[in-house]
CSV table of N, CA and C in Angstrom, one decimal:
chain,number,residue,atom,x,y,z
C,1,UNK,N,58.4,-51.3,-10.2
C,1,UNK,CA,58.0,-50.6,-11.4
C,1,UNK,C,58.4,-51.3,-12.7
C,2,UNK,N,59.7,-52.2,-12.6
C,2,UNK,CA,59.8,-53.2,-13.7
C,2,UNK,C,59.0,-54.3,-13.9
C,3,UNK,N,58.5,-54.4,-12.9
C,3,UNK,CA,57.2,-55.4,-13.2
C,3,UNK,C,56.2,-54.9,-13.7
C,4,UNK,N,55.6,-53.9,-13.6
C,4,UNK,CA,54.7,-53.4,-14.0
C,4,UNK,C,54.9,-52.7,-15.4
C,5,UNK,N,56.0,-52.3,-15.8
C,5,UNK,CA,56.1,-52.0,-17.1
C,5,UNK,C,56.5,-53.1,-18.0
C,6,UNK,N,56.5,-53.9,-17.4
C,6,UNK,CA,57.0,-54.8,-18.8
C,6,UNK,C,55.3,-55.9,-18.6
C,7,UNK,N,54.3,-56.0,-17.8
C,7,UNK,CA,53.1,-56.4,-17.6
C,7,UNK,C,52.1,-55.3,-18.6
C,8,UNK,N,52.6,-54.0,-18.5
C,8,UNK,CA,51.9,-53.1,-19.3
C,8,UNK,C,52.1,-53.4,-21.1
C,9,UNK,N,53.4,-54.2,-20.9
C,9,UNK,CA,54.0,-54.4,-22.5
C,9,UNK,C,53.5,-55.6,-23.2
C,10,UNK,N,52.9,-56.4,-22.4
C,10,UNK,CA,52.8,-57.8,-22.6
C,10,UNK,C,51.5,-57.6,-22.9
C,11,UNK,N,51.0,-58.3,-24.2
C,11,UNK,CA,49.9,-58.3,-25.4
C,11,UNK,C,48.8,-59.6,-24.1
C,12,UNK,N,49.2,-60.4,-23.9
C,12,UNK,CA,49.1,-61.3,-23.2
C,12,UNK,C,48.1,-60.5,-22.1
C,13,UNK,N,48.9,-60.2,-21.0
C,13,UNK,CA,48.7,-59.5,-20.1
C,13,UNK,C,47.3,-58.5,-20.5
C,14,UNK,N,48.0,-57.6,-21.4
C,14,UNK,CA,46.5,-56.5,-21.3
C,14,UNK,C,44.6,-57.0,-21.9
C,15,UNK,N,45.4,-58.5,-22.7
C,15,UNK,CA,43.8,-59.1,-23.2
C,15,UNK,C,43.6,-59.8,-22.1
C,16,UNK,N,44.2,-60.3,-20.9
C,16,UNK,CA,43.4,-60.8,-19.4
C,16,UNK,C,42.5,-59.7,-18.7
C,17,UNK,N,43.5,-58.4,-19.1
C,17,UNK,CA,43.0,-57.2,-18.0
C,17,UNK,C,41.4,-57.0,-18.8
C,18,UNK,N,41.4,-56.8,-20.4
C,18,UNK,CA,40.2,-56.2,-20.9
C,18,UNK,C,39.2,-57.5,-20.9
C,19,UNK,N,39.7,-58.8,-20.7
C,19,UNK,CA,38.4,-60.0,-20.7
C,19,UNK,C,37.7,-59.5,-19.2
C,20,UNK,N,38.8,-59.8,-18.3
C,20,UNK,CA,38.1,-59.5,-16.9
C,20,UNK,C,37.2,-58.1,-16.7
C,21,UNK,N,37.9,-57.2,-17.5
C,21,UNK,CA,36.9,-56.2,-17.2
C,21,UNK,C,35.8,-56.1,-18.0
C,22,UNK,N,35.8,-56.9,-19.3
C,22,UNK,CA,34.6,-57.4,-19.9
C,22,UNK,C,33.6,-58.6,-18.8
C,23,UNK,N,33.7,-59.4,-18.3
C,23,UNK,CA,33.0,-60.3,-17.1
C,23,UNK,C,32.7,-59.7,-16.2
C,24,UNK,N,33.5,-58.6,-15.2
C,24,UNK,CA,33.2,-58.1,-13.8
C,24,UNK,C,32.3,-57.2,-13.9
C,25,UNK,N,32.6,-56.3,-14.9
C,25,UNK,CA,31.8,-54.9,-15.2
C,25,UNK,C,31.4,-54.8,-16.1
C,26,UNK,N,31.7,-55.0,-17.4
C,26,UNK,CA,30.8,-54.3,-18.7
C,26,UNK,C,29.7,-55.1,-19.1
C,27,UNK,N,29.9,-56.8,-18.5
C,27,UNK,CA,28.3,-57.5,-19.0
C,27,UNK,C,27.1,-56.9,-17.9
C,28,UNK,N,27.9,-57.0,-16.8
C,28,UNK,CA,26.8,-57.2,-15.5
C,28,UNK,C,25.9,-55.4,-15.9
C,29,UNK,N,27.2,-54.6,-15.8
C,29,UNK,CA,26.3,-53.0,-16.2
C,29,UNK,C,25.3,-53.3,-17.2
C,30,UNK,N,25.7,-53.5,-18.5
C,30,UNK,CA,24.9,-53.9,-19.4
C,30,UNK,C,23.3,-54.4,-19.0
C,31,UNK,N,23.9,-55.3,-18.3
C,31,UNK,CA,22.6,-56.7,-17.8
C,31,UNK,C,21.8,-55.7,-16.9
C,32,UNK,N,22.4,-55.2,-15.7
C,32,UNK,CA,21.5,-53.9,-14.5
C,32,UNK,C,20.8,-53.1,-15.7
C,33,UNK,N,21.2,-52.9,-16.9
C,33,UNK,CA,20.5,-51.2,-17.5
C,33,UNK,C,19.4,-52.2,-18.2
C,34,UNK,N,19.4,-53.3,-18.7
C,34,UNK,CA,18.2,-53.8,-19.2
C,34,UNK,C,17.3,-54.5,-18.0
C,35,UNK,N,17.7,-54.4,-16.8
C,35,UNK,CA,16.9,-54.8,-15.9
C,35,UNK,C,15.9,-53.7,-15.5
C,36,UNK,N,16.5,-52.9,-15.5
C,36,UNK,CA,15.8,-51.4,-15.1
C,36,UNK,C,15.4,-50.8,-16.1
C,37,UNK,N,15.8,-51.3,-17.4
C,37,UNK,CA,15.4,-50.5,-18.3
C,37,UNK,C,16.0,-49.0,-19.1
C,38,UNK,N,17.4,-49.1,-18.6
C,38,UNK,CA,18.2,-47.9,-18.8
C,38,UNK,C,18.7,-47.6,-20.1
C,39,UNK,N,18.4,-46.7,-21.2
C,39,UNK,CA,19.5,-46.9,-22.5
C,39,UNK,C,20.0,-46.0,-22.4
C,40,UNK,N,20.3,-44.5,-21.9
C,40,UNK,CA,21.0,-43.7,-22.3
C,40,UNK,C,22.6,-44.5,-21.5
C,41,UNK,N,23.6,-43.6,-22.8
C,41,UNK,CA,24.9,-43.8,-22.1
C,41,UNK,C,25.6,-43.6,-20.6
C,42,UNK,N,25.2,-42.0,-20.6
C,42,UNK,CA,25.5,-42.0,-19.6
C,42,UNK,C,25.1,-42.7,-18.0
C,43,UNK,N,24.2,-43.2,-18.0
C,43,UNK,CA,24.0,-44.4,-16.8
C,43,UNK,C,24.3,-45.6,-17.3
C,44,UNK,N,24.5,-46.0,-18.6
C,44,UNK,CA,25.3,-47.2,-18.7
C,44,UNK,C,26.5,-46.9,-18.0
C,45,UNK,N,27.6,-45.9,-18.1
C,45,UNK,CA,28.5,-45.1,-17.9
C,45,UNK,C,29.1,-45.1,-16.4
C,46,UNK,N,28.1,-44.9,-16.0
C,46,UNK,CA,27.8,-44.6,-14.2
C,46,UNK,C,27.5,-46.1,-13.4
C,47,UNK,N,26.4,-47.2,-14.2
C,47,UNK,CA,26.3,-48.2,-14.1
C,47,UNK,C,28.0,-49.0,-13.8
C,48,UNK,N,28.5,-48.7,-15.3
C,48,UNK,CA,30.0,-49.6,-15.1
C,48,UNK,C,30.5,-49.3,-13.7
C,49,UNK,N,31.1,-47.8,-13.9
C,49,UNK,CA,31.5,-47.2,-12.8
C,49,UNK,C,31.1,-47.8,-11.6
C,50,UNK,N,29.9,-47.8,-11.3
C,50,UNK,CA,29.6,-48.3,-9.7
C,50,UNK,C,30.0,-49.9,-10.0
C,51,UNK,N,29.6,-50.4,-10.4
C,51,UNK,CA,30.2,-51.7,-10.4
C,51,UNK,C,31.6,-52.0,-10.3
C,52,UNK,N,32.6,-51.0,-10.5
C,52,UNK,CA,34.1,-51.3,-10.5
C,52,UNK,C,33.9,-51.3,-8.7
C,53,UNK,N,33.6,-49.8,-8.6
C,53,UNK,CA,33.7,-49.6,-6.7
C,53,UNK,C,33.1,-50.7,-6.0
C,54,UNK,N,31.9,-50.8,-6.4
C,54,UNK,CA,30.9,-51.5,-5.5
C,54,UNK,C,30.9,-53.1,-5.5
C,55,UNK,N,31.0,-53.3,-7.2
C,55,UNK,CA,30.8,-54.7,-7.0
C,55,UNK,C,29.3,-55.3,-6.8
C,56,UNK,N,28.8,-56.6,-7.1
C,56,UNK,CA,27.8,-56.8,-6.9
C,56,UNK,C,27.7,-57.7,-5.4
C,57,UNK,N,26.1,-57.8,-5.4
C,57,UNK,CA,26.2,-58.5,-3.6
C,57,UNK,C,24.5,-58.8,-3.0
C,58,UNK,N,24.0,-59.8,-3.5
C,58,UNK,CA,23.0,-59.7,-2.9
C,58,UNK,C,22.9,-59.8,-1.1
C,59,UNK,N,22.1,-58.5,-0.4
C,59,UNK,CA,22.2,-58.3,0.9
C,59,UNK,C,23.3,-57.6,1.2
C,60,UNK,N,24.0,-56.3,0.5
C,60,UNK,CA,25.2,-56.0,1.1
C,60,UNK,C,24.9,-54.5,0.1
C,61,UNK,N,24.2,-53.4,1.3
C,61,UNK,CA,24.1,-52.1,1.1
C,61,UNK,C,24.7,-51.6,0.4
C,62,UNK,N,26.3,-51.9,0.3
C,62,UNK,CA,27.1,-50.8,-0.3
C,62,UNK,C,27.3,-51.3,-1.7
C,63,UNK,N,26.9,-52.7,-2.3
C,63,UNK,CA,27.1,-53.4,-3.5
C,63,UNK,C,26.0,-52.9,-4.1
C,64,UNK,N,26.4,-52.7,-5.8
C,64,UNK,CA,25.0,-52.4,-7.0
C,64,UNK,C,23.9,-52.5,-6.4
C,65,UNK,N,23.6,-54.2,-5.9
C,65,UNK,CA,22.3,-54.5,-5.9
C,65,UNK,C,21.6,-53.7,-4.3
C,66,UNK,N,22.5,-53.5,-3.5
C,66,UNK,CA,21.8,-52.6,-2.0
C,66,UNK,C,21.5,-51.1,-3.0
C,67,UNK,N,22.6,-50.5,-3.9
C,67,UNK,CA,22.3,-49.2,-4.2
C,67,UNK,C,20.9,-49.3,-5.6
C,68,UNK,N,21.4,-50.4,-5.9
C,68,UNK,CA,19.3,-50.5,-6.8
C,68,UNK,C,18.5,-50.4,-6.2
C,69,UNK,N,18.3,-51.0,-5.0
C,69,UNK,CA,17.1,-51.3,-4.1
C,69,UNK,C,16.8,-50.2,-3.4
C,70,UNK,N,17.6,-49.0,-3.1
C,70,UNK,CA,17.2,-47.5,-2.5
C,70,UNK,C,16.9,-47.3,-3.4
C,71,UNK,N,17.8,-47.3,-4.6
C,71,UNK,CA,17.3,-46.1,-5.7
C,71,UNK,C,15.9,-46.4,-6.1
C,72,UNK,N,15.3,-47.8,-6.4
C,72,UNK,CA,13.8,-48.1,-6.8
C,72,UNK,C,13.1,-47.3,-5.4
C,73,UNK,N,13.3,-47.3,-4.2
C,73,UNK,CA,12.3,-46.8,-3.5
C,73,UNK,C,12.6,-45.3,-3.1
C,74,UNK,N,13.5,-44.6,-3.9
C,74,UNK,CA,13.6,-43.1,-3.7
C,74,UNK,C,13.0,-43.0,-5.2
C,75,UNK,N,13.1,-43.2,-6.2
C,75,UNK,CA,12.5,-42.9,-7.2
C,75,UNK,C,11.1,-43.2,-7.3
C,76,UNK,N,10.5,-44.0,-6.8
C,76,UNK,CA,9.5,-44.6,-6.8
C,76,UNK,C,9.1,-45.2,-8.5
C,77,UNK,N,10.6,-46.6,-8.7
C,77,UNK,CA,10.2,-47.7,-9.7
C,77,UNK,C,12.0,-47.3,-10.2
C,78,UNK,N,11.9,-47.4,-11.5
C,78,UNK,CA,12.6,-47.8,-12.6
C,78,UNK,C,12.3,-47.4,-14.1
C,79,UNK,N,13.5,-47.2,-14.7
C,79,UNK,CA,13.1,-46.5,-16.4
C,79,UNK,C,11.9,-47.7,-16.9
C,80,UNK,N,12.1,-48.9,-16.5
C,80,UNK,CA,11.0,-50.1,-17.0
C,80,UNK,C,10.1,-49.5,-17.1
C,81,UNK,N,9.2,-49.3,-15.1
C,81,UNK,CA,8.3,-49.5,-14.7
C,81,UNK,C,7.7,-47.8,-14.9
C,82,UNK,N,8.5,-46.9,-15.7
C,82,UNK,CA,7.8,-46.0,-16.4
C,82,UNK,C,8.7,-44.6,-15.5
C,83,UNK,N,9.4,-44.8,-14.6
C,83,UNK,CA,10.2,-43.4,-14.4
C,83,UNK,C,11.4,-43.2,-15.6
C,84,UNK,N,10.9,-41.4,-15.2
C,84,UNK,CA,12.2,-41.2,-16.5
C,84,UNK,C,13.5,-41.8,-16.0
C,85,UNK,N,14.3,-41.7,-16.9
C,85,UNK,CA,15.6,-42.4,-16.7
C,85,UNK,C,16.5,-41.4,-16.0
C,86,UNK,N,16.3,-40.0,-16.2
C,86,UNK,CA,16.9,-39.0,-16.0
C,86,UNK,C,17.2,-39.0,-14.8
C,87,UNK,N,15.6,-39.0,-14.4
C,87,UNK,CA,15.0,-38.5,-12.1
C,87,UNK,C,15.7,-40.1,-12.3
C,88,UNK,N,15.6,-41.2,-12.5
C,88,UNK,CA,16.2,-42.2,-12.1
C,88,UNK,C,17.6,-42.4,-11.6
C,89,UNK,N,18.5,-41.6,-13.1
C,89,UNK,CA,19.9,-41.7,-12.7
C,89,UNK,C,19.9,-40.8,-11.7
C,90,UNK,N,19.4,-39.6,-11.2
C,90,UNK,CA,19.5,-38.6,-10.4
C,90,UNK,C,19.5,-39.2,-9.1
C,91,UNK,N,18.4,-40.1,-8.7
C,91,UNK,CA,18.3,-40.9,-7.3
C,91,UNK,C,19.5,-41.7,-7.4
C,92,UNK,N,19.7,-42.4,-8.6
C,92,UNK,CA,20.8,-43.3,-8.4
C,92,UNK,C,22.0,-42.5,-7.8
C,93,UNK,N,22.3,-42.1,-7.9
C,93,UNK,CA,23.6,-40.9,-7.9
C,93,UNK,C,23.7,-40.8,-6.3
C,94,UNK,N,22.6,-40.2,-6.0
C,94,UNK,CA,22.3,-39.5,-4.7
C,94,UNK,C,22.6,-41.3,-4.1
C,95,UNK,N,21.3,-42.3,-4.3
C,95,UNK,CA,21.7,-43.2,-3.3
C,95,UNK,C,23.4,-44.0,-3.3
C,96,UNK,N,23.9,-43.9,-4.6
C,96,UNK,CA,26.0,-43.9,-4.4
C,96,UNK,C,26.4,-43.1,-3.6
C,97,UNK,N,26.0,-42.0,-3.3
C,97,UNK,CA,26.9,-40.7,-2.8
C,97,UNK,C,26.4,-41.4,-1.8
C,98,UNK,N,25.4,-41.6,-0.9
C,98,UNK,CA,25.0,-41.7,0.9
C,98,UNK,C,25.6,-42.9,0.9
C,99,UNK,N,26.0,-44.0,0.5
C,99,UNK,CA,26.9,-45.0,0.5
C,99,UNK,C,28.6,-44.9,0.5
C,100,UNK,N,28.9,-44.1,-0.2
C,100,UNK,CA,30.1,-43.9,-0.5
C,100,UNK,C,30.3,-43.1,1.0
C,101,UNK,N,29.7,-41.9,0.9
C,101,UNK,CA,29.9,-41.3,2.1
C,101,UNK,C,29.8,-42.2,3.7
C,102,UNK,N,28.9,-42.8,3.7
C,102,UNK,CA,28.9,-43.3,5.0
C,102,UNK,C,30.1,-45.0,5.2
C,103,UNK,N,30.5,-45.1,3.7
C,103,UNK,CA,32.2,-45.9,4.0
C,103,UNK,C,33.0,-45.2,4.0
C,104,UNK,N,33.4,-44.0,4.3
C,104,UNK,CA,34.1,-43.1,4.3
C,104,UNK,C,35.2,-42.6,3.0
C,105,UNK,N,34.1,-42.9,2.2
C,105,UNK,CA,34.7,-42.3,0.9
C,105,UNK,C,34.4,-41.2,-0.3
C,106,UNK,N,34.8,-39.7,1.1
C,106,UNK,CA,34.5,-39.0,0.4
C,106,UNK,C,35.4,-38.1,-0.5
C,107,UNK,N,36.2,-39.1,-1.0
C,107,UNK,CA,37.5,-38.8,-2.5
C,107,UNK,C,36.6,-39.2,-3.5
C,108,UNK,N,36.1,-40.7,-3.2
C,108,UNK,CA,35.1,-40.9,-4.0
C,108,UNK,C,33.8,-40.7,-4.7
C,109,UNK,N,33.0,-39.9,-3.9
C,109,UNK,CA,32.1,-39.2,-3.8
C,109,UNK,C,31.8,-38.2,-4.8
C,110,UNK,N,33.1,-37.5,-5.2
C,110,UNK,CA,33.5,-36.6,-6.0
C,110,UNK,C,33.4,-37.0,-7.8
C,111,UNK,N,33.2,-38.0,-7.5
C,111,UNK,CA,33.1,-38.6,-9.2
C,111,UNK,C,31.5,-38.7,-9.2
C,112,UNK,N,30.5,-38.4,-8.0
C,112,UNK,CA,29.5,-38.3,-8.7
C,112,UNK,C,29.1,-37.0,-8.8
C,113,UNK,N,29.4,-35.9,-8.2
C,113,UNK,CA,29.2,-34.6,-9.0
C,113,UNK,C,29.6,-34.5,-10.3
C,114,UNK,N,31.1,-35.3,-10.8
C,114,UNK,CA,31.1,-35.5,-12.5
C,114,UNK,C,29.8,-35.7,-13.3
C,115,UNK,N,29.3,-36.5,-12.5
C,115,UNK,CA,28.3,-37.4,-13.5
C,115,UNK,C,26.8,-36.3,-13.2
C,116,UNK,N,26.9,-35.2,-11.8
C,116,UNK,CA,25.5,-35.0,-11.7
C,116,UNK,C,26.1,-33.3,-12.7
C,117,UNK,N,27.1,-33.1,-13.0
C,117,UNK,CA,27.6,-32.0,-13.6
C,117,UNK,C,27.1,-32.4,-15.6
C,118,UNK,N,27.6,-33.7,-16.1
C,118,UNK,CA,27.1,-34.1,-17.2
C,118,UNK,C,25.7,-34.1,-17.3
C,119,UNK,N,24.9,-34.4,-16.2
C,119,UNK,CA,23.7,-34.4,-16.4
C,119,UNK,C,23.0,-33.1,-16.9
C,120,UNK,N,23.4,-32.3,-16.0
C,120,UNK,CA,22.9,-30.7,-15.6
C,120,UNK,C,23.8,-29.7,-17.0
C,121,UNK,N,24.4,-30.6,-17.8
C,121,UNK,CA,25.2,-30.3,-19.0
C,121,UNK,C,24.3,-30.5,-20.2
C,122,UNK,N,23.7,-31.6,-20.1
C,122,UNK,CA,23.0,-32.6,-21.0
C,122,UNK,C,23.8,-33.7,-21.8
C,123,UNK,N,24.8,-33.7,-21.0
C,123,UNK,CA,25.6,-34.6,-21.5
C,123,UNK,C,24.9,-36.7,-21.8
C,124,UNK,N,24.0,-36.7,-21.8
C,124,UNK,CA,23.6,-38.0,-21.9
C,124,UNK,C,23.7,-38.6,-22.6
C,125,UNK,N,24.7,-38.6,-23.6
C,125,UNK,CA,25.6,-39.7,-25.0
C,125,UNK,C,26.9,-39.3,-24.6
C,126,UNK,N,27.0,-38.9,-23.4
C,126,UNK,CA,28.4,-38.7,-23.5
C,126,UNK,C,29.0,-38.7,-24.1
C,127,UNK,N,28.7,-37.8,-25.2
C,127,UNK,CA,29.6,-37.1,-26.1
C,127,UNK,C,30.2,-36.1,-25.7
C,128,UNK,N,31.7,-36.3,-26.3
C,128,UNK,CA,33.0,-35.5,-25.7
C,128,UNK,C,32.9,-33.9,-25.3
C,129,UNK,N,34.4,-33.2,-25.8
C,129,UNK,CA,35.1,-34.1,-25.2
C,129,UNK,C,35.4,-34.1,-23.4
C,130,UNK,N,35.8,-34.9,-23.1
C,130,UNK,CA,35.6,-35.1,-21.6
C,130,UNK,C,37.6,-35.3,-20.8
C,131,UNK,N,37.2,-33.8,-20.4
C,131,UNK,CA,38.4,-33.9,-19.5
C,131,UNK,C,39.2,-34.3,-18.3
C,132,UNK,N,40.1,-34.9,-17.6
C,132,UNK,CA,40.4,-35.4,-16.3
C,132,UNK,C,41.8,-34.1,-16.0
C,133,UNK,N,41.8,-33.5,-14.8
C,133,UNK,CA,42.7,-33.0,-14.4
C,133,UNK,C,43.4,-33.8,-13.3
C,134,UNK,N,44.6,-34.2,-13.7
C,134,UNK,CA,45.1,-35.2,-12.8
C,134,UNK,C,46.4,-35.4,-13.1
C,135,UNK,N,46.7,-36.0,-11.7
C,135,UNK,CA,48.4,-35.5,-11.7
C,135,UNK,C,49.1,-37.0,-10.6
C,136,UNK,N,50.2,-37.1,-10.6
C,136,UNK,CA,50.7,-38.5,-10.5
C,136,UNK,C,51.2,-38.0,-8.9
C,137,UNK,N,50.9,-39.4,-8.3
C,137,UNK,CA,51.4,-39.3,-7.2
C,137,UNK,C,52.5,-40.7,-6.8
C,138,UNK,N,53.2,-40.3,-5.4
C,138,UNK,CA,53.9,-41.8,-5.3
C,138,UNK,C,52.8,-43.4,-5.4
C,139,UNK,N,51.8,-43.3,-5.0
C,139,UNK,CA,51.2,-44.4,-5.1
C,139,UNK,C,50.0,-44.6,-6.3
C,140,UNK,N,49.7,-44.0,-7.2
C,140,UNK,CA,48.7,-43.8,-7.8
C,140,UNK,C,48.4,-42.5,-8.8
C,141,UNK,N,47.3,-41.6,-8.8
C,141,UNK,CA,47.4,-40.7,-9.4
C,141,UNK,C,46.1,-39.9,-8.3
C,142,UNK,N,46.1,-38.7,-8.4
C,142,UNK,CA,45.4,-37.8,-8.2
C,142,UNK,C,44.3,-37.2,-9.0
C,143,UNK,N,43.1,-37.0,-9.1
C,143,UNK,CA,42.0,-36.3,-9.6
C,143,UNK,C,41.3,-35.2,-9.6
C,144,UNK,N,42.0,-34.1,-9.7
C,144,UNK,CA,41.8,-33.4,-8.7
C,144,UNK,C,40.1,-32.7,-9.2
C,145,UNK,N,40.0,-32.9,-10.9
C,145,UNK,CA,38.8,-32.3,-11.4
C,145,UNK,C,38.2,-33.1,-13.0
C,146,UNK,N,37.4,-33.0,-13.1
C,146,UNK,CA,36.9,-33.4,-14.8
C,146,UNK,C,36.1,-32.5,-15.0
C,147,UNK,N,36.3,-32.7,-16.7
C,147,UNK,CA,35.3,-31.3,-17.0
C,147,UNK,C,34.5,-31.9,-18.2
C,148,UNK,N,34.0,-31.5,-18.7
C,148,UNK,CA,32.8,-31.4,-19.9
C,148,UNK,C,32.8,-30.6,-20.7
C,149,UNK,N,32.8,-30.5,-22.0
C,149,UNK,CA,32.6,-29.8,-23.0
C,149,UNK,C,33.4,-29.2,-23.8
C,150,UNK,N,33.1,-28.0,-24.5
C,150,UNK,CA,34.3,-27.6,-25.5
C,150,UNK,C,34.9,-26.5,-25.2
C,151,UNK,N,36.1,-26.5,-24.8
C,151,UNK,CA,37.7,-25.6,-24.0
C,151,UNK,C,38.6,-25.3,-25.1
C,152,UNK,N,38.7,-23.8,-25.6
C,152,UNK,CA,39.6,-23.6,-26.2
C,152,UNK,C,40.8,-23.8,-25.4
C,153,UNK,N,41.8,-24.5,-25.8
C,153,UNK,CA,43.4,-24.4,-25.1
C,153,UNK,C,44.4,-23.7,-26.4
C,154,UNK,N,44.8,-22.3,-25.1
C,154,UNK,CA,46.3,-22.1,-26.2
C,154,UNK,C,47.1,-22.8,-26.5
């Protein structure tokens, strides 16, 4: 834990963490949404996200590029090639979840009802605010819910 908190302190340290996550995920997302044609936030959003899990991989089902390739043939195309973006993200979603599920990740899984819950919200600028219920465990943290929209708290 002393390593880790004094790595969390170090200026150094956290501009490696945000370059890399600028290279691994936020150009490549970027790059997928103008391939397909995507501008709303929220599948830029979803975009990143799968890219953290998945990774890219040409020939490897469970990577971006296997979950683009279902999703163009359950939607039948791409926001490009004239489908809405909406039914788009919608297939996209669905073809994550049958991937996630069939690696046996169904903790994971759970983060895309978040996203099919923003949809079904209208959440698509993902404007706030946006809540995580989550709680610390020995190895990590727990998730147990997210929410969407505006919650009065006493």
């Amino acid at each position: 834990e002393a390593v880790a908190a004094a790595a969390a302190a170090d200026g150094a340290f956290a501009a490696a963490q945000e370059d890399a996550a600028e290279v691994l995920y936020w150009r490549p997302a970027r790059r997928w949404a103008a391939t397909v044609g995507a501008t709303l936030p929220i599948t830029l959003g979803q975009l990143y996200d799968a890219l953290i899990n998945h990774g890219e991989g040409a020939d490897d089902d469970f990577s971006v590029d296997g979950i683009f390739a279902s999703t163009a043939a359950a939607a039948g195309g791409t926001p490009a090639s004239g489908v809405d973006e909406v039914a788009w993200l919608r297939a996209f979603l669905a073809e994550r979840e049958k991937v996630l599920r069939a690696a046996g990740g169904e903790t994971y899984a759970r983060r895309i009802d978040f996203y099919r819950r923003l949809l079904d919200a209208g959440g698509l600028q993902l404007e706030g605010p946006i809540y995580v219920d989550a709680a610390p465990r020995a190895d990590g943290w727990t998730i147990a819910n997210t929410y969407h929209g505006r919650f009065t708290i006493p």
